[in-house]
PDB file of C-alpha atoms in Angstrom:
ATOM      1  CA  UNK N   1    -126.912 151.757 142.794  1.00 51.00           C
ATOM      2  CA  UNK N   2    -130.027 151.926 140.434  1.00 53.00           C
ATOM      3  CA  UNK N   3    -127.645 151.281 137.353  1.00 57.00           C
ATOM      4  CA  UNK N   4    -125.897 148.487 138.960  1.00 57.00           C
ATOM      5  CA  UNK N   5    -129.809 147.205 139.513  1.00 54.00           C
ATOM      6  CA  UNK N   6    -130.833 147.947 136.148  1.00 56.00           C
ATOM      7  CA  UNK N   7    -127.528 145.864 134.858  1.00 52.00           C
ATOM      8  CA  UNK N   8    -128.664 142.833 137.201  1.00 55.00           C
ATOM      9  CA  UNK N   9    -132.043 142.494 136.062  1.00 63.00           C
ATOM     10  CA  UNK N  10    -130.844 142.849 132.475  1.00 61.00           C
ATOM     11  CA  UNK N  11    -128.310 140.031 132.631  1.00 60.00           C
ATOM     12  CA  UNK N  12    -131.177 138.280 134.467  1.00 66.00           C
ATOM     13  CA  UNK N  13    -133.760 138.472 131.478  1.00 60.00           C
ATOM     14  CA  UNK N  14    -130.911 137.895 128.773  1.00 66.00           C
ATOM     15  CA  UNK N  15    -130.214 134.704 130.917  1.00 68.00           C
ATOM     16  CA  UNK N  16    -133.672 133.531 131.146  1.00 63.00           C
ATOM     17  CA  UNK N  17    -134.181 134.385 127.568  1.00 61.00           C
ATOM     18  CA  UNK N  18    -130.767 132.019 126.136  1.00 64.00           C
ATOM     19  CA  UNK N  19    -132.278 129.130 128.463  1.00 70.00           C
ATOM     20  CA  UNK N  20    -136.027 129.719 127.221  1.00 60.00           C
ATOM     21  CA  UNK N  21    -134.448 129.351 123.478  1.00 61.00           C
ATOM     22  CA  UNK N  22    -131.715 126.545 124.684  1.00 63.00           C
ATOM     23  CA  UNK N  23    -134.900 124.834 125.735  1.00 67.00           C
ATOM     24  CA  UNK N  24    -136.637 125.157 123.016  1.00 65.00           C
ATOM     25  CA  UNK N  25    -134.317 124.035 120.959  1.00 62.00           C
ATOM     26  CA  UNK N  26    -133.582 121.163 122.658  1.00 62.00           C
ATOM     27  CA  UNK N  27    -136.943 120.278 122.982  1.00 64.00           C
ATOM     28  CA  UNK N  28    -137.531 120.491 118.854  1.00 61.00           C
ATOM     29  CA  UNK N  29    -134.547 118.391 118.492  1.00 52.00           C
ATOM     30  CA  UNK N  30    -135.547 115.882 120.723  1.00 54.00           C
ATOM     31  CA  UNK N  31    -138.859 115.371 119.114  1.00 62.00           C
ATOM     32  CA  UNK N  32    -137.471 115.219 115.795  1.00 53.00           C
ATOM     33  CA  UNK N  33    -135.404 112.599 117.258  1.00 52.00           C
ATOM     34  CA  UNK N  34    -138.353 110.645 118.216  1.00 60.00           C
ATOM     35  CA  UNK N  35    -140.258 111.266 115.360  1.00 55.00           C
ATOM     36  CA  UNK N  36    -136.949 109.738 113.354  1.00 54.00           C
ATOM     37  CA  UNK N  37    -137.245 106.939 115.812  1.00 55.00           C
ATOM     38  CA  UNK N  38    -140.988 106.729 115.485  1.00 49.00           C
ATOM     39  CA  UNK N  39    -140.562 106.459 111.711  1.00 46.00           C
ATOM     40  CA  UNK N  40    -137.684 103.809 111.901  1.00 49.00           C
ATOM     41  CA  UNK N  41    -139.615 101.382 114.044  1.00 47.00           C
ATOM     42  CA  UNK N  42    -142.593 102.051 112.599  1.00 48.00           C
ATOM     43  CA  UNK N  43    -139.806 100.992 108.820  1.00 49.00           C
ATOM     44  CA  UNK N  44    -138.581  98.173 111.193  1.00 43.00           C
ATOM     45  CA  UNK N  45    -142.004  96.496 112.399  1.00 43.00           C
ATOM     46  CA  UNK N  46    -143.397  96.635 108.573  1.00 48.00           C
ATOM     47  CA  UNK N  47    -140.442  95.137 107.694  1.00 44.00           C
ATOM     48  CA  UNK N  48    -140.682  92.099 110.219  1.00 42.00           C
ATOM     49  CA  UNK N  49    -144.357  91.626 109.461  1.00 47.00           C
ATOM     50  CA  UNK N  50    -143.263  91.326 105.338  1.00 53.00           C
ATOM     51  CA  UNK N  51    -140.968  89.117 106.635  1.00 47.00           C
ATOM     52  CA  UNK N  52    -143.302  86.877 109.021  1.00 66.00           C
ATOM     53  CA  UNK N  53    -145.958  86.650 106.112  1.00 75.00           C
ATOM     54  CA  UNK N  54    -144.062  86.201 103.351  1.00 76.00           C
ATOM     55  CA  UNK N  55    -143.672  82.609 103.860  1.00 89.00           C
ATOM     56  CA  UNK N  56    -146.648  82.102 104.699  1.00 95.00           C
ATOM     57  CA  UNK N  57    -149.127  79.810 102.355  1.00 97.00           C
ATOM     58  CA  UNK N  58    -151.548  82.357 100.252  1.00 98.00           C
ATOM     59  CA  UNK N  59    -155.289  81.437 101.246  1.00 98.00           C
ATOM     60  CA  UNK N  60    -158.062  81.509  98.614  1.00 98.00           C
ATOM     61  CA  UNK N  61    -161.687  82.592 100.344  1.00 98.00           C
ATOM     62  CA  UNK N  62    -164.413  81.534  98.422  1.00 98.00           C
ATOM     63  CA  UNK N  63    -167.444  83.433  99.218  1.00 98.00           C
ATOM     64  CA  UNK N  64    -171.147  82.783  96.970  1.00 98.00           C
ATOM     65  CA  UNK N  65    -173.232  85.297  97.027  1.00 97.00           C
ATOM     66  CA  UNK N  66    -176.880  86.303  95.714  1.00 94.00           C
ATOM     67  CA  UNK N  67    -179.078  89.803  95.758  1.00 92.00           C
ATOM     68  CA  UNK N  68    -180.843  89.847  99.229  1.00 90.00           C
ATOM     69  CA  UNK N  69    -181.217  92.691 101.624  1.00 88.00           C
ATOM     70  CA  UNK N  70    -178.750  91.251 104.017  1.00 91.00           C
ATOM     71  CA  UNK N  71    -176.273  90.919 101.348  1.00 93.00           C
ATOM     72  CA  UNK N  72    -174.575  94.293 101.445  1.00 93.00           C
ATOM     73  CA  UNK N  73    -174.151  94.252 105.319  1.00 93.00           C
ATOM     74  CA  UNK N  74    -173.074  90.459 105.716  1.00 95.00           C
ATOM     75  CA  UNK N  75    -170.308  91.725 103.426  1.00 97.00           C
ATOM     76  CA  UNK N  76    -169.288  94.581 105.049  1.00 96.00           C
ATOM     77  CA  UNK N  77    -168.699  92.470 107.870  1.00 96.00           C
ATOM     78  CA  UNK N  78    -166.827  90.001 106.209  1.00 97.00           C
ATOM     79  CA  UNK N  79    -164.261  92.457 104.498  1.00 97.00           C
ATOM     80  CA  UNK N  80    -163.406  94.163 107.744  1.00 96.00           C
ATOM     81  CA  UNK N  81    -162.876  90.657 109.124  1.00 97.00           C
ATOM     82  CA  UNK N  82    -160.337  89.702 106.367  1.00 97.00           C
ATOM     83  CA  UNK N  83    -159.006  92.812 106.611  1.00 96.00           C
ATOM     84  CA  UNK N  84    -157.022  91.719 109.724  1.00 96.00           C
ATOM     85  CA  UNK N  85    -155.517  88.581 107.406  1.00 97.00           C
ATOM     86  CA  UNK N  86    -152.619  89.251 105.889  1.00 96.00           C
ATOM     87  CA  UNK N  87    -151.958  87.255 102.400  1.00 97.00           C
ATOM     88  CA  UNK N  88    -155.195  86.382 101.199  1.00 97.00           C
ATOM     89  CA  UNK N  89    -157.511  86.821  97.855  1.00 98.00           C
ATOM     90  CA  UNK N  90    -160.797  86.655  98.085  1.00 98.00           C
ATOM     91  CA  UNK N  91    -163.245  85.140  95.636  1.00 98.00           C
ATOM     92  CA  UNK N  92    -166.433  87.269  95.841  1.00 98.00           C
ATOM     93  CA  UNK N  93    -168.764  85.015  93.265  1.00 98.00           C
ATOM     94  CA  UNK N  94    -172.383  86.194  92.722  1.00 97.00           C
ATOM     95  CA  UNK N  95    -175.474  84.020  91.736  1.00 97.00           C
ATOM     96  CA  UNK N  96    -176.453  86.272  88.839  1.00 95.00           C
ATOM     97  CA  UNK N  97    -176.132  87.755  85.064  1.00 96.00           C
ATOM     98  CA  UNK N  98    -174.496  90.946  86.182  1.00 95.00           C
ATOM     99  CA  UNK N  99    -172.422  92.534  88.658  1.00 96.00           C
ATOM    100  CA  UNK N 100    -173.300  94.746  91.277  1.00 94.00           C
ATOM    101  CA  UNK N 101    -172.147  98.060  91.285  1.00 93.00           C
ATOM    102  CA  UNK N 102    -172.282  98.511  95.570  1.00 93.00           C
ATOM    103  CA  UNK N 103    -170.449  95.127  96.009  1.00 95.00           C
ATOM    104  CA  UNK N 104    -167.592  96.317  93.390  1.00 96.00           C
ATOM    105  CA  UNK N 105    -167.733  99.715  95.573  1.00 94.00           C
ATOM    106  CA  UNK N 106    -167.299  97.457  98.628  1.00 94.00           C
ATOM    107  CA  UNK N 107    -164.306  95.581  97.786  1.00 95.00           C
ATOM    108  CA  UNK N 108    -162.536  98.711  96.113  1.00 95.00           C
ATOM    109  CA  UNK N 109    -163.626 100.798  99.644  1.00 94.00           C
ATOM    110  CA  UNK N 110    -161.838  97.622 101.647  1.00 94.00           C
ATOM    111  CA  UNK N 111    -158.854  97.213  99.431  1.00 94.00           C
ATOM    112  CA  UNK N 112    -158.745  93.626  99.485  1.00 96.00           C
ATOM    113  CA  UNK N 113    -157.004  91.562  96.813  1.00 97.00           C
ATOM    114  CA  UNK N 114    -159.976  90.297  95.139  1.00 97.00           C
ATOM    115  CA  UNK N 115    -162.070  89.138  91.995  1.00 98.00           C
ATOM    116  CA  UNK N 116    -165.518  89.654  91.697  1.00 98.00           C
ATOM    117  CA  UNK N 117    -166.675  86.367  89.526  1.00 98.00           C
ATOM    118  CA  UNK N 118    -170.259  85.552  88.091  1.00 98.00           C
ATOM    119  CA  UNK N 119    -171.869  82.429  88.319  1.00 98.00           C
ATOM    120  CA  UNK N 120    -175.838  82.315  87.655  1.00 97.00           C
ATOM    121  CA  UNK N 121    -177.548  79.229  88.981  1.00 96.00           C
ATOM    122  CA  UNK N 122    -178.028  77.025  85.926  1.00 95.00           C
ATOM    123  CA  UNK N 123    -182.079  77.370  84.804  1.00 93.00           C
ATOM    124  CA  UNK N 124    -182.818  73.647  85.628  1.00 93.00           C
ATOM    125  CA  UNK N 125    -181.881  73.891  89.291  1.00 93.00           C
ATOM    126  CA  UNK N 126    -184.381  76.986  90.185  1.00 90.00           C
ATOM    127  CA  UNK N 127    -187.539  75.354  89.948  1.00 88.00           C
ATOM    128  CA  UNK N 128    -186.302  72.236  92.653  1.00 88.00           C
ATOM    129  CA  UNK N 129    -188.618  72.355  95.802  1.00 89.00           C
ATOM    130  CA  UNK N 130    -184.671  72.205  97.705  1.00 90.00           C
ATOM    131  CA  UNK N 131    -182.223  74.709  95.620  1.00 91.00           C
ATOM    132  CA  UNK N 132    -178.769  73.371  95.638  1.00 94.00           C
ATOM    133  CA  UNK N 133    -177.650  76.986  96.535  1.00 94.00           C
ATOM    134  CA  UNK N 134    -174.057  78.243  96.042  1.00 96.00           C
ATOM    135  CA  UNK N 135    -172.592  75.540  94.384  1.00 98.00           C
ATOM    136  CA  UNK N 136    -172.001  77.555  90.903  1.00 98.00           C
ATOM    137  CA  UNK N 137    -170.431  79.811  92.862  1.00 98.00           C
ATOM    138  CA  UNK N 138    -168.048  77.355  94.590  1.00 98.00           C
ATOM    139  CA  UNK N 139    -167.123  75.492  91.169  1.00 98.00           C
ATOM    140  CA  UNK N 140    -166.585  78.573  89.627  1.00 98.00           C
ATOM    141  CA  UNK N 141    -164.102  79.881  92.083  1.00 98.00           C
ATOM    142  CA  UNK N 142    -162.618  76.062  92.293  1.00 98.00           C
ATOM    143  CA  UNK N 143    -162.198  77.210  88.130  1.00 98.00           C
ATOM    144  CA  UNK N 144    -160.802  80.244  89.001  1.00 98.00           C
ATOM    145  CA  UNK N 145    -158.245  78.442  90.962  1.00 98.00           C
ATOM    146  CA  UNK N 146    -157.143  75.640  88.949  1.00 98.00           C
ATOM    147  CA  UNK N 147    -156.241  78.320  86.000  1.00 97.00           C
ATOM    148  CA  UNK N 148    -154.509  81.446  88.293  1.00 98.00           C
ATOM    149  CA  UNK N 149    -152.493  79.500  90.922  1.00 97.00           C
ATOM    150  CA  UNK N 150    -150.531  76.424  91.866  1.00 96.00           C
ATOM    151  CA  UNK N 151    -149.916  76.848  95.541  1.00 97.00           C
ATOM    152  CA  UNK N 152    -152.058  77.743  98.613  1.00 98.00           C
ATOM    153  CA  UNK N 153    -155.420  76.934 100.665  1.00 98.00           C
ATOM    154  CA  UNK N 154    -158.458  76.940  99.620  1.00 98.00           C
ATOM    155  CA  UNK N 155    -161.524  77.886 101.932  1.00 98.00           C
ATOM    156  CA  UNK N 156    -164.932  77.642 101.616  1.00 98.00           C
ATOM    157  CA  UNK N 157    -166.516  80.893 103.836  1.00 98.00           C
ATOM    158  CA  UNK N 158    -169.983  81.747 103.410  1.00 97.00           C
ATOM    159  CA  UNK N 159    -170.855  85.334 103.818  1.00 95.00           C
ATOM    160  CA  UNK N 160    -173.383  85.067 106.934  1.00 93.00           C
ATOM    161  CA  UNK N 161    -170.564  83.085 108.849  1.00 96.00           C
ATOM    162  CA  UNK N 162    -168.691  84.357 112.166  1.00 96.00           C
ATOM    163  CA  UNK N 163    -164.892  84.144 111.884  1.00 97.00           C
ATOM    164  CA  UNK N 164    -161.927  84.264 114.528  1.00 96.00           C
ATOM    165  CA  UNK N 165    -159.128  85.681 112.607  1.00 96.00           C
ATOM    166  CA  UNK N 166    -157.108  82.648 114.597  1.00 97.00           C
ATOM    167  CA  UNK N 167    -159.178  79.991 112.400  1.00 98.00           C
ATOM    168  CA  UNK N 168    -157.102  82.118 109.399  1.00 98.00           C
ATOM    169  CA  UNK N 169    -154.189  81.147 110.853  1.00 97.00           C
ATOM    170  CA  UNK N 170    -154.696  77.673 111.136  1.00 97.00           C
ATOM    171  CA  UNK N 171    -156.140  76.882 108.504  1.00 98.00           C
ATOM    172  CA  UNK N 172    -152.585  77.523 106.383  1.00 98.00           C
ATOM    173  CA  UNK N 173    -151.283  74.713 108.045  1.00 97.00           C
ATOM    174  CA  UNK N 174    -153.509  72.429 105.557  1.00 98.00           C
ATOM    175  CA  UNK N 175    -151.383  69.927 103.519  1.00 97.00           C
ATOM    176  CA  UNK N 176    -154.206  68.104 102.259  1.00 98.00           C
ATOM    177  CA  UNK N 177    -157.382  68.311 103.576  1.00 98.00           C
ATOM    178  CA  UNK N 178    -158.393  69.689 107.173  1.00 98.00           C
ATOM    179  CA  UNK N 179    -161.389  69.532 109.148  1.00 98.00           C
ATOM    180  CA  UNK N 180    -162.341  71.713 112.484  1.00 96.00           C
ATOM    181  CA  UNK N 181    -165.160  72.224 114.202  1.00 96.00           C
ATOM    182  CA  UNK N 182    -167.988  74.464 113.571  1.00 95.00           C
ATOM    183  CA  UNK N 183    -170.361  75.945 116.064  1.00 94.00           C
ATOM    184  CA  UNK N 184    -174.118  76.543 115.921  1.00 89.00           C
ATOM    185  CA  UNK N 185    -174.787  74.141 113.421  1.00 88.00           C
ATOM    186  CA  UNK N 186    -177.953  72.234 113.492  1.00 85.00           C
ATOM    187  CA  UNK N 187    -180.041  71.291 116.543  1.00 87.00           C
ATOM    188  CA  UNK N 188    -176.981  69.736 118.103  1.00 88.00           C
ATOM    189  CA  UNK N 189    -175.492  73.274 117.848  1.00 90.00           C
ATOM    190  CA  UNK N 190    -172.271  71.808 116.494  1.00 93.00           C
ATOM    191  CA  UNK N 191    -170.640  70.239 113.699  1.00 95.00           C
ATOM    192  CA  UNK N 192    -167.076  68.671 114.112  1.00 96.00           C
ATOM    193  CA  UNK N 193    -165.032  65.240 113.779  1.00 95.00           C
ATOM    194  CA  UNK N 194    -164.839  63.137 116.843  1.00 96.00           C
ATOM    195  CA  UNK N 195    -161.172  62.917 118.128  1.00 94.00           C
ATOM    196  CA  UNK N 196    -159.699  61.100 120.435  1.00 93.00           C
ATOM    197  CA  UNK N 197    -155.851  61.845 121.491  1.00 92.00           C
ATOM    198  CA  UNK N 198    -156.481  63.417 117.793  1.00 91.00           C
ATOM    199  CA  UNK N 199    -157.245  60.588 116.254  1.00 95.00           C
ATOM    200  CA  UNK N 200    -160.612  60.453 113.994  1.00 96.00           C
ATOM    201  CA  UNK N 201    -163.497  58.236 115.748  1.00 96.00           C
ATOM    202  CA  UNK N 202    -165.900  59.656 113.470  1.00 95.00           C
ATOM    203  CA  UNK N 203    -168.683  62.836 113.031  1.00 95.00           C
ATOM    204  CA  UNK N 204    -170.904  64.761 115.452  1.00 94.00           C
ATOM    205  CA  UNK N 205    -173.476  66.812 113.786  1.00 94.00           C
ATOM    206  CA  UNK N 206    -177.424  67.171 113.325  1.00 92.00           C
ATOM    207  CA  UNK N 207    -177.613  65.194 110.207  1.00 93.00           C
ATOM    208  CA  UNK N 208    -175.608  62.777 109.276  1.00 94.00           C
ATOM    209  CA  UNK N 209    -177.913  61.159 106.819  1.00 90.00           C
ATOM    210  CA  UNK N 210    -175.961  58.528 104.179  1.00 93.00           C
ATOM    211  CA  UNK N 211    -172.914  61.060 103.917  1.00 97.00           C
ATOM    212  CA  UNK N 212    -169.197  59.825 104.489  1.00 98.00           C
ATOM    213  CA  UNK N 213    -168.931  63.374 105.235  1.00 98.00           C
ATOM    214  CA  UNK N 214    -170.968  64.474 107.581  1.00 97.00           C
ATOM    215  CA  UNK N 215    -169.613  68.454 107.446  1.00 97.00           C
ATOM    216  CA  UNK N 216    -170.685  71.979 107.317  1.00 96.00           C
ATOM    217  CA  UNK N 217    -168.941  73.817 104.340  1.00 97.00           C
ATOM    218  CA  UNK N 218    -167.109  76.138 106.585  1.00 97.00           C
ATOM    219  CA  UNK N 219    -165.904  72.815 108.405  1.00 98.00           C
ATOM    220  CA  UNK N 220    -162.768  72.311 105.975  1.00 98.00           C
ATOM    221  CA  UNK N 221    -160.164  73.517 104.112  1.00 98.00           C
ATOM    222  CA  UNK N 222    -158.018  72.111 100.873  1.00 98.00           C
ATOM    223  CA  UNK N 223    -154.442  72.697  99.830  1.00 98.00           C
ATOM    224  CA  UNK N 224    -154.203  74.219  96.367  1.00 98.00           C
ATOM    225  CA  UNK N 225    -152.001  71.649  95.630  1.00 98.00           C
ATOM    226  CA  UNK N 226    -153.761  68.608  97.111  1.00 98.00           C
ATOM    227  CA  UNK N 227    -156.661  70.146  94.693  1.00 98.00           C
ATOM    228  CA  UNK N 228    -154.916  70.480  91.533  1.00 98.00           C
ATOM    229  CA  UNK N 229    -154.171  66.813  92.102  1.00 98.00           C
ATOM    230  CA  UNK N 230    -157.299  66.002  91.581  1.00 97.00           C
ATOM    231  CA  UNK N 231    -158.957  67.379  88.730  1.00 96.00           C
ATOM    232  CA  UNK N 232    -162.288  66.533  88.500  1.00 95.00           C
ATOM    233  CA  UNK N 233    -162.619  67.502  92.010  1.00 97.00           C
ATOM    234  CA  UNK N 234    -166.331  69.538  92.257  1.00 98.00           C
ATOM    235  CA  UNK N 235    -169.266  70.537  94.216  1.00 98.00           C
ATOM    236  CA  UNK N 236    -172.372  68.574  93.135  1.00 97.00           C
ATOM    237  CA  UNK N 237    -176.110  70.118  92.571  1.00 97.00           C
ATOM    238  CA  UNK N 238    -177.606  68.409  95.438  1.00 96.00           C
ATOM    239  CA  UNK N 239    -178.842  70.335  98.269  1.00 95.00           C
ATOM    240  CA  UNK N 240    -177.677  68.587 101.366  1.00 94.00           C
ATOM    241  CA  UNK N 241    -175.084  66.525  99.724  1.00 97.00           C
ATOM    242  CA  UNK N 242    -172.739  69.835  98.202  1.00 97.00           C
ATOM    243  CA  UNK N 243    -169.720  69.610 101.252  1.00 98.00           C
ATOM    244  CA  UNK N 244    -170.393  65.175 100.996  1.00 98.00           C
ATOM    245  CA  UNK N 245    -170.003  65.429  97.422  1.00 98.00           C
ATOM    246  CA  UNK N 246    -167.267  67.688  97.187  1.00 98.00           C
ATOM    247  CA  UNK N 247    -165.016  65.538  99.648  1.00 98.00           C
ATOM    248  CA  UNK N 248    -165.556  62.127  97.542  1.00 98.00           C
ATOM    249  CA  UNK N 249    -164.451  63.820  94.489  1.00 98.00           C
ATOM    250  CA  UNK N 250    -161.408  64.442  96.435  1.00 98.00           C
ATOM    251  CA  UNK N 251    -160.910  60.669  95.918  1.00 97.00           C
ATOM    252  CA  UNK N 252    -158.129  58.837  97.055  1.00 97.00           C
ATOM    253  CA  UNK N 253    -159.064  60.383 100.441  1.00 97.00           C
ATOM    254  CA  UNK N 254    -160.881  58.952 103.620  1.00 97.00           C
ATOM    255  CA  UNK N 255    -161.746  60.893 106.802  1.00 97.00           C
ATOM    256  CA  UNK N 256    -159.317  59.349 108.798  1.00 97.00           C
ATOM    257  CA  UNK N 257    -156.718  61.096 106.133  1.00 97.00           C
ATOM    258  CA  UNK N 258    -157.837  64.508 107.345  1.00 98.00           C
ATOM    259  CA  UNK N 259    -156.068  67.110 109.676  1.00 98.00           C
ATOM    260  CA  UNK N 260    -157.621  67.532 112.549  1.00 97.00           C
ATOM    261  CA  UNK N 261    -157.195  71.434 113.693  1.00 97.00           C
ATOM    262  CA  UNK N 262    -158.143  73.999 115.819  1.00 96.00           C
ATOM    263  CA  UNK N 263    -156.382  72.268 118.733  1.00 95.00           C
ATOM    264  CA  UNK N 264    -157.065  68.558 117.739  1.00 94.00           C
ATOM    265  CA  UNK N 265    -160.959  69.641 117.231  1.00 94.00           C
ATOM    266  CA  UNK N 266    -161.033  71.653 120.674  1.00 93.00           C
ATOM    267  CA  UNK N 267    -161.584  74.853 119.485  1.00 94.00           C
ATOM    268  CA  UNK N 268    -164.449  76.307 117.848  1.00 95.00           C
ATOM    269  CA  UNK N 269    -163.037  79.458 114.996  1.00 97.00           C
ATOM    270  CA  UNK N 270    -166.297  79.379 112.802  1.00 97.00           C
ATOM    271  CA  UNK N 271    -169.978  79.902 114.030  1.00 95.00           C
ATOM    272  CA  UNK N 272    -173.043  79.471 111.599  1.00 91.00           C
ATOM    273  CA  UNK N 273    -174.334  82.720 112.220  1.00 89.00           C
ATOM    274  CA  UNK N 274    -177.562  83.513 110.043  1.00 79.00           C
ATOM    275  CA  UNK N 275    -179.018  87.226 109.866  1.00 77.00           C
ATOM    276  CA  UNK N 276    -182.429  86.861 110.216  1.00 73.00           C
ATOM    277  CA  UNK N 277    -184.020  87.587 107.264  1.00 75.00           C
ATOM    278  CA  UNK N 278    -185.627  90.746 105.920  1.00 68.00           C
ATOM    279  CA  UNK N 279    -188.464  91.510 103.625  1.00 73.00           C
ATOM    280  CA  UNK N 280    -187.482  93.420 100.456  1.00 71.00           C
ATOM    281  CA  UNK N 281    -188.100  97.375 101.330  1.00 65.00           C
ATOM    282  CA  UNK N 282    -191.220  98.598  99.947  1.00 72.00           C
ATOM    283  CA  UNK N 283    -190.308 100.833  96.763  1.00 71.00           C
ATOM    284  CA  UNK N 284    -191.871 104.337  96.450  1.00 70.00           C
ATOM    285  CA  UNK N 285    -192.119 106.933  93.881  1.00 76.00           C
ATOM    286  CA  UNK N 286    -192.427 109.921  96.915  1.00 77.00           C
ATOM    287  CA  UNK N 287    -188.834 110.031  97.271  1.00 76.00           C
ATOM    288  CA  UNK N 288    -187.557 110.747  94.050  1.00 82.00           C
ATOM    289  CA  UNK N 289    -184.783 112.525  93.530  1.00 80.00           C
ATOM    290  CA  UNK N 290    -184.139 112.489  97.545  1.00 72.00           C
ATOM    291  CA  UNK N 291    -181.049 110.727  99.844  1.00 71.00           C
ATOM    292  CA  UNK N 292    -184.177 107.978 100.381  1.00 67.00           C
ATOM    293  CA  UNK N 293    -183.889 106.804  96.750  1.00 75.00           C
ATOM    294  CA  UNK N 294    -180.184 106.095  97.271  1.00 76.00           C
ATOM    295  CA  UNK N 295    -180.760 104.220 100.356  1.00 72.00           C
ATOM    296  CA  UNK N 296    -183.192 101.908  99.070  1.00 76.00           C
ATOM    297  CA  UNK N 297    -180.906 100.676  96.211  1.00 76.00           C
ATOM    298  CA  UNK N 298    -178.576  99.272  99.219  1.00 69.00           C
ATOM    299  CA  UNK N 299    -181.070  97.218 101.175  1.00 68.00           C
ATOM    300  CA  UNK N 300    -183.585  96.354  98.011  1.00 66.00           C
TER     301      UNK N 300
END
């Protein structure tokens, strides 16, 4: 009776023991199938998104900069924005006789497809009571443009600017020139054509002054091809007058030619943020040596 017991329990355990392993085995398996599956969808959605963007127009962000202590921050920002855009090179262009070695760390960190340009001020501008700021910049990535690529959209985005990625989007659908609105801009707090059943009735903004273009730069956007067409198209040195100057020389073209985007002008992508601004960090010599030193170099 105890042997017959004994035999039981050990056909019991040698049972429990094949399922335990049967289990387990199924249980690797299946996971492996999954992580197979994982894999091929994860091979299947990278290959719809290559598709979806591949025909998609190639955008050109032009972005002046200059040494301030909100400069390294206001880029950060801005890469990890344009990191959500697929299809883009951006245009970082510094007022200045050298390059920076934290920006270049920047856009290598970010991985962007990028050029990192140099375009001082010219001498006889710094002395004017109004500084007709970024406009080297902006010609010199219009340059850069007119002798690297034939096809695409060109946009204008400042580096202490808000972005919805959505404005991105929209802004590839530019066959000429297009125009959207832009918010926090001025005492009005806007800037944007007037549309009616999306049809131009003319500009809302703080100061319209004598311009036929009433705009803020981050207001429009130009085909690459549309530019090339015009080839003395360029910003002039005239603080106030840089986005009205740049749109005549765009000549034969009248605001009524313009596409009006962002949902006829309903919409508001791009805010006018502005950091407030910071005094330069005091420099000391009790740091030496230290993680302080390091840290100033970023914010001075």
């Amino acid at each position: 009776m105890n042997s017959s017991k004994k035999l039981i329990s050990k056909y019991t355990l040698i049972i429990f023991v094949c399922t335990l392993l049967l289990t387990i085995e199924y249980s690797i398996i299946w996971n492996i199938m999954n992580d197979e599956d994982c894999v091929r969808r994860s091979e299947l959605v990278h290959i719809s998104k290559t598709i979806k963007t591949s025909n998609l127009p190639h955008l050109y962000i032009i972005t002046p900069t200059y040494k301030r202590p909100e400069q390294i921050p206001e880029l950060v920002r801005l890469s990890q924005t344009l990191l959500l855009v697929p299809k883009l090179t951006w245009l970082v262009i510094e007022d200045g006789y050298e390059k920076n070695e934290i920006i270049e760390n920047i856009l290598e960190k970010f991985g962007l497809k990028h050029e990192y340009l140099l375009a001082p001020m010219p001498e006889k501008y710094k002395s004017e009571p109004s500084k007709p700021k970024g406009v080297s910049n902006r010609n010199k990535g219009l340059e850069w443009i007119r002798n690297n690529t034939k096809s695409g959209v060109v946009y204008f985005a400042d580096d202490d600017n808000t972005y919805d990625i959505e404005l991105f989007m929209e802004i590839r659908k530019t066959q000429t020139v297009s125009m959207f609105p832009v918010g926090l801009v001025t005492e009005l707090g806007l800037s944007s054509p007037i549309v009616e059943n999306c049809t131009f009735k003319g500009f809302y903004d703080g100061w319209i002054g004598n311009r036929k273009f009433p705009v803020d730069m981050a207001g429009f956007a130009v085909s690459v091809e549309f530019l090339l067409s015009r080839p003395n198209a360029s910003m002039p040195y005239l603080a106030g007058y840089e986005e009205d100057g740049f749109l005549k020389s765009l000549s034969p073209f009248e605001p009524k030619d313009a596409q009006f985007l962002a949902s006829c002008c309903s919409k508001i992508l791009v805010w006018h943020t502005r950091t407030l601004k910071n005094e330069p960090a005091k420099t000391t010599q009790l740091f030496n040596n230290t993680n302080i030193e390091l840290l100033l170099k970023i914010i001075l």
